[in-house]
Amino acid sequence: APSSTFMDTFLAASRSLLAVGSFSAHALALLMGGLAQLRVQPGEAWMQLYYTQLLDCLGECRGVHLARTLSSLASLDCSPPTPLLHACLAAAALRMRHQDLDPGAAAELAWAAQRLHARSRSHAPGGVEAEQAWLQRLAQAAPQQGR
């Protein structure tokens, strides 16, 4: 694992880049994926910048980017703001309609949605019912991806 000095320098540099919106959706997915693999918790201020950049990039996010990003957030036990989580899930639903979410990414996304919603359930509009309805739509759409 990288030294704490390296990670502090890396997080400071990436924070500066997040602040000016320098990352693409793909780069954001890779960034969070790397932090998840290293089990690095960047801190609240860094995460807020990340969430802002992610929201700004949702229009360019492919299904695989959303799956990687959300599963990385879930594996780090992050709690993204509920509106951001709902926006990501809406973007994922759109990606499914455009057949831009393969079955593996759909499974990863379903796992992440369950983990992230479990943390924000009490604050989410629609609560458990909204989560169950979304997961049912995901399950119905997934078999169509191979057709």
PDB file of C-alpha atoms in Angstrom:
ATOM      1  CA  ALA A   1       0.000   0.000   0.000  1.00  0.00           C
ATOM      2  CA  PRO A   2       1.210   3.542  -0.662  1.00  0.00           C
ATOM      3  CA  SER A   3       2.638   5.503   2.252  1.00  0.00           C
ATOM      4  CA  SER A   4       0.444   7.931   4.151  1.00  0.00           C
ATOM      5  CA  THR A   5       2.646  10.785   2.885  1.00  0.00           C
ATOM      6  CA  PHE A   6       2.004   9.749  -0.706  1.00  0.00           C
ATOM      7  CA  MET A   7      -1.745   9.398  -0.105  1.00  0.00           C
ATOM      8  CA  ASP A   8      -1.929  12.810   1.588  1.00  0.00           C
ATOM      9  CA  THR A   9      -0.159  14.366  -1.411  1.00  0.00           C
ATOM     10  CA  PHE A  10      -2.356  12.448  -3.849  1.00  0.00           C
ATOM     11  CA  LEU A  11      -5.577  13.442  -2.090  1.00  0.00           C
ATOM     12  CA  ALA A  12      -4.506  17.101  -1.958  1.00  0.00           C
ATOM     13  CA  ALA A  13      -3.669  17.119  -5.672  1.00  0.00           C
ATOM     14  CA  SER A  14      -6.862  15.312  -6.652  1.00  0.00           C
ATOM     15  CA  ARG A  15      -8.885  17.641  -4.422  1.00  0.00           C
ATOM     16  CA  SER A  16      -7.520  20.618  -6.363  1.00  0.00           C
ATOM     17  CA  LEU A  17      -8.475  18.941  -9.639  1.00  0.00           C
ATOM     18  CA  LEU A  18     -11.944  18.039  -8.351  1.00  0.00           C
ATOM     19  CA  ALA A  19     -12.474  21.658  -7.306  1.00  0.00           C
ATOM     20  CA  VAL A  20     -12.039  22.842 -10.903  1.00  0.00           C
ATOM     21  CA  GLY A  21     -13.980  19.989 -12.507  1.00  0.00           C
ATOM     22  CA  SER A  22     -11.048  18.315 -14.246  1.00  0.00           C
ATOM     23  CA  PHE A  23     -12.317  14.722 -14.218  1.00  0.00           C
ATOM     24  CA  SER A  24     -14.397  12.851 -16.784  1.00  0.00           C
ATOM     25  CA  ALA A  25     -16.989  10.275 -15.717  1.00  0.00           C
ATOM     26  CA  HIS A  26     -14.531   7.517 -16.598  1.00  0.00           C
ATOM     27  CA  ALA A  27     -11.743   9.133 -14.565  1.00  0.00           C
ATOM     28  CA  LEU A  28     -14.084   9.613 -11.590  1.00  0.00           C
ATOM     29  CA  ALA A  29     -14.989   5.912 -11.688  1.00  0.00           C
ATOM     30  CA  LEU A  30     -11.317   4.922 -11.833  1.00  0.00           C
ATOM     31  CA  LEU A  31     -10.420   7.339  -9.044  1.00  0.00           C
ATOM     32  CA  MET A  32     -13.061   6.023  -6.648  1.00  0.00           C
ATOM     33  CA  GLY A  33     -12.320   2.449  -7.684  1.00  0.00           C
ATOM     34  CA  GLY A  34      -8.662   2.908  -6.811  1.00  0.00           C
ATOM     35  CA  LEU A  35      -9.469   4.442  -3.444  1.00  0.00           C
ATOM     36  CA  ALA A  36     -11.840   1.552  -2.707  1.00  0.00           C
ATOM     37  CA  GLN A  37      -9.161  -1.011  -3.574  1.00  0.00           C
ATOM     38  CA  LEU A  38      -6.736   0.745  -1.237  1.00  0.00           C
ATOM     39  CA  ARG A  39      -9.477   1.193   1.411  1.00  0.00           C
ATOM     40  CA  VAL A  40      -8.695   4.923   1.582  1.00  0.00           C
ATOM     41  CA  GLN A  41     -11.307   7.222   3.122  1.00  0.00           C
ATOM     42  CA  PRO A  42     -10.616  10.671   1.621  1.00  0.00           C
ATOM     43  CA  GLY A  43     -12.504  12.795   4.163  1.00  0.00           C
ATOM     44  CA  GLU A  44     -15.747  14.753   4.022  1.00  0.00           C
ATOM     45  CA  ALA A  45     -14.500  17.886   2.201  1.00  0.00           C
ATOM     46  CA  TRP A  46     -12.870  15.771  -0.522  1.00  0.00           C
ATOM     47  CA  MET A  47     -15.995  13.632  -0.854  1.00  0.00           C
ATOM     48  CA  GLN A  48     -18.232  16.686  -1.236  1.00  0.00           C
ATOM     49  CA  LEU A  49     -16.073  17.865  -4.143  1.00  0.00           C
ATOM     50  CA  TYR A  50     -16.217  14.356  -5.620  1.00  0.00           C
ATOM     51  CA  TYR A  51     -20.014  14.240  -5.307  1.00  0.00           C
ATOM     52  CA  THR A  52     -20.326  17.648  -6.988  1.00  0.00           C
ATOM     53  CA  GLN A  53     -18.095  16.561  -9.876  1.00  0.00           C
ATOM     54  CA  LEU A  54     -20.006  13.276 -10.204  1.00  0.00           C
ATOM     55  CA  LEU A  55     -23.318  15.110 -10.411  1.00  0.00           C
ATOM     56  CA  ASP A  56     -21.860  17.408 -13.080  1.00  0.00           C
ATOM     57  CA  CYS A  57     -20.716  14.368 -15.117  1.00  0.00           C
ATOM     58  CA  LEU A  58     -23.870  12.241 -14.866  1.00  0.00           C
ATOM     59  CA  GLY A  59     -24.861  13.013 -18.439  1.00  0.00           C
ATOM     60  CA  GLU A  60     -21.668  11.428 -19.773  1.00  0.00           C
ATOM     61  CA  CYS A  61     -21.644   8.440 -17.396  1.00  0.00           C
ATOM     62  CA  ARG A  62     -21.898   5.080 -19.095  1.00  0.00           C
ATOM     63  CA  GLY A  63     -23.467   2.186 -17.240  1.00  0.00           C
ATOM     64  CA  VAL A  64     -20.097   0.726 -16.330  1.00  0.00           C
ATOM     65  CA  HIS A  65     -18.979   4.081 -14.849  1.00  0.00           C
ATOM     66  CA  LEU A  66     -22.068   4.250 -12.661  1.00  0.00           C
ATOM     67  CA  ALA A  67     -21.697   0.647 -11.523  1.00  0.00           C
ATOM     68  CA  ARG A  68     -17.995   1.076 -10.691  1.00  0.00           C
ATOM     69  CA  THR A  69     -18.514   4.386  -8.920  1.00  0.00           C
ATOM     70  CA  LEU A  70     -21.474   3.279  -6.816  1.00  0.00           C
ATOM     71  CA  SER A  71     -19.969  -0.087  -5.913  1.00  0.00           C
ATOM     72  CA  SER A  72     -16.749   1.660  -4.867  1.00  0.00           C
ATOM     73  CA  LEU A  73     -18.689   4.115  -2.710  1.00  0.00           C
ATOM     74  CA  ALA A  74     -20.617   1.222  -1.170  1.00  0.00           C
ATOM     75  CA  SER A  75     -17.490  -0.796  -0.437  1.00  0.00           C
ATOM     76  CA  LEU A  76     -15.990   2.222   1.354  1.00  0.00           C
ATOM     77  CA  ASP A  77     -19.209   2.577   3.402  1.00  0.00           C
ATOM     78  CA  CYS A  78     -19.747   6.081   2.035  1.00  0.00           C
ATOM     79  CA  SER A  79     -23.088   7.819   2.417  1.00  0.00           C
ATOM     80  CA  PRO A  80     -23.650   9.975  -0.658  1.00  0.00           C
ATOM     81  CA  PRO A  81     -26.398  12.565  -0.361  1.00  0.00           C
ATOM     82  CA  THR A  82     -29.774  10.996  -1.122  1.00  0.00           C
ATOM     83  CA  PRO A  83     -30.506  13.363  -4.058  1.00  0.00           C
ATOM     84  CA  LEU A  84     -27.182  12.387  -5.668  1.00  0.00           C
ATOM     85  CA  LEU A  85     -27.876   8.696  -5.136  1.00  0.00           C
ATOM     86  CA  HIS A  86     -31.308   9.054  -6.714  1.00  0.00           C
ATOM     87  CA  ALA A  87     -29.820  10.991  -9.646  1.00  0.00           C
ATOM     88  CA  CYS A  88     -27.236   8.224 -10.171  1.00  0.00           C
ATOM     89  CA  LEU A  89     -29.922   5.532 -10.085  1.00  0.00           C
ATOM     90  CA  ALA A  90     -32.071   7.514 -12.534  1.00  0.00           C
ATOM     91  CA  ALA A  91     -29.050   7.807 -14.838  1.00  0.00           C
ATOM     92  CA  ALA A  92     -28.500   4.045 -14.501  1.00  0.00           C
ATOM     93  CA  ALA A  93     -32.130   3.382 -15.418  1.00  0.00           C
ATOM     94  CA  LEU A  94     -31.655   5.542 -18.524  1.00  0.00           C
ATOM     95  CA  ARG A  95     -28.491   3.607 -19.390  1.00  0.00           C
ATOM     96  CA  MET A  96     -30.478   0.360 -19.101  1.00  0.00           C
ATOM     97  CA  ARG A  97     -33.120   1.674 -21.483  1.00  0.00           C
ATOM     98  CA  HIS A  98     -30.338   2.434 -23.970  1.00  0.00           C
ATOM     99  CA  GLN A  99     -28.817  -1.020 -23.398  1.00  0.00           C
ATOM    100  CA  ASP A 100     -25.640   0.479 -21.969  1.00  0.00           C
ATOM    101  CA  LEU A 101     -25.535  -1.719 -18.882  1.00  0.00           C
ATOM    102  CA  ASP A 102     -24.321  -5.285 -19.294  1.00  0.00           C
ATOM    103  CA  PRO A 103     -25.520  -7.985 -16.864  1.00  0.00           C
ATOM    104  CA  GLY A 104     -22.310  -7.864 -14.805  1.00  0.00           C
ATOM    105  CA  ALA A 105     -22.536  -4.105 -14.366  1.00  0.00           C
ATOM    106  CA  ALA A 106     -26.262  -4.429 -13.593  1.00  0.00           C
ATOM    107  CA  ALA A 107     -25.494  -6.937 -10.832  1.00  0.00           C
ATOM    108  CA  GLU A 108     -22.748  -4.695  -9.437  1.00  0.00           C
ATOM    109  CA  LEU A 109     -25.133  -1.751  -9.541  1.00  0.00           C
ATOM    110  CA  ALA A 110     -27.917  -3.671  -7.776  1.00  0.00           C
ATOM    111  CA  TRP A 111     -25.503  -4.671  -4.992  1.00  0.00           C
ATOM    112  CA  ALA A 112     -24.285  -1.091  -4.624  1.00  0.00           C
ATOM    113  CA  ALA A 113     -27.813   0.347  -4.663  1.00  0.00           C
ATOM    114  CA  GLN A 114     -28.871  -2.011  -1.888  1.00  0.00           C
ATOM    115  CA  ARG A 115     -25.842  -1.154   0.266  1.00  0.00           C
ATOM    116  CA  LEU A 116     -26.080   2.592  -0.308  1.00  0.00           C
ATOM    117  CA  HIS A 117     -29.853   2.688   0.161  1.00  0.00           C
ATOM    118  CA  ALA A 118     -29.557   0.715   3.392  1.00  0.00           C
ATOM    119  CA  ARG A 119     -27.570   3.642   4.817  1.00  0.00           C
ATOM    120  CA  SER A 120     -29.850   6.383   3.522  1.00  0.00           C
ATOM    121  CA  ARG A 121     -33.193   4.565   3.736  1.00  0.00           C
ATOM    122  CA  SER A 122     -34.638   6.623   6.571  1.00  0.00           C
ATOM    123  CA  HIS A 123     -33.919   9.849   4.658  1.00  0.00           C
ATOM    124  CA  ALA A 124     -34.885   8.718   1.172  1.00  0.00           C
ATOM    125  CA  PRO A 125     -38.131   9.891  -0.404  1.00  0.00           C
ATOM    126  CA  GLY A 126     -40.280   6.797  -0.770  1.00  0.00           C
ATOM    127  CA  GLY A 127     -38.052   4.786   1.573  1.00  0.00           C
ATOM    128  CA  VAL A 128     -37.974   1.024   1.173  1.00  0.00           C
ATOM    129  CA  GLU A 129     -40.807   0.978  -1.367  1.00  0.00           C
ATOM    130  CA  ALA A 130     -38.886   3.244  -3.762  1.00  0.00           C
ATOM    131  CA  GLU A 131     -35.790   1.050  -3.438  1.00  0.00           C
ATOM    132  CA  GLN A 132     -37.742  -2.154  -4.035  1.00  0.00           C
ATOM    133  CA  ALA A 133     -39.491  -0.678  -7.075  1.00  0.00           C
ATOM    134  CA  TRP A 134     -36.149   0.406  -8.567  1.00  0.00           C
ATOM    135  CA  LEU A 135     -34.565  -3.001  -7.966  1.00  0.00           C
ATOM    136  CA  GLN A 136     -37.584  -4.707  -9.585  1.00  0.00           C
ATOM    137  CA  ARG A 137     -37.178  -2.505 -12.675  1.00  0.00           C
ATOM    138  CA  LEU A 138     -33.478  -3.392 -12.739  1.00  0.00           C
ATOM    139  CA  ALA A 139     -34.260  -7.115 -12.530  1.00  0.00           C
ATOM    140  CA  GLN A 140     -36.818  -6.842 -15.335  1.00  0.00           C
ATOM    141  CA  ALA A 141     -34.456  -4.906 -17.592  1.00  0.00           C
ATOM    142  CA  ALA A 142     -31.372  -7.081 -17.018  1.00  0.00           C
ATOM    143  CA  PRO A 143     -32.501 -10.144 -19.048  1.00  0.00           C
ATOM    144  CA  GLN A 144     -33.257  -7.882 -22.019  1.00  0.00           C
ATOM    145  CA  GLN A 145     -29.619  -6.785 -22.215  1.00  0.00           C
ATOM    146  CA  GLY A 146     -28.578 -10.007 -23.938  1.00  0.00           C
ATOM    147  CA  ARG A 147     -31.228  -9.778 -26.646  1.00  0.00           C
TER     148      ARG A 147
END
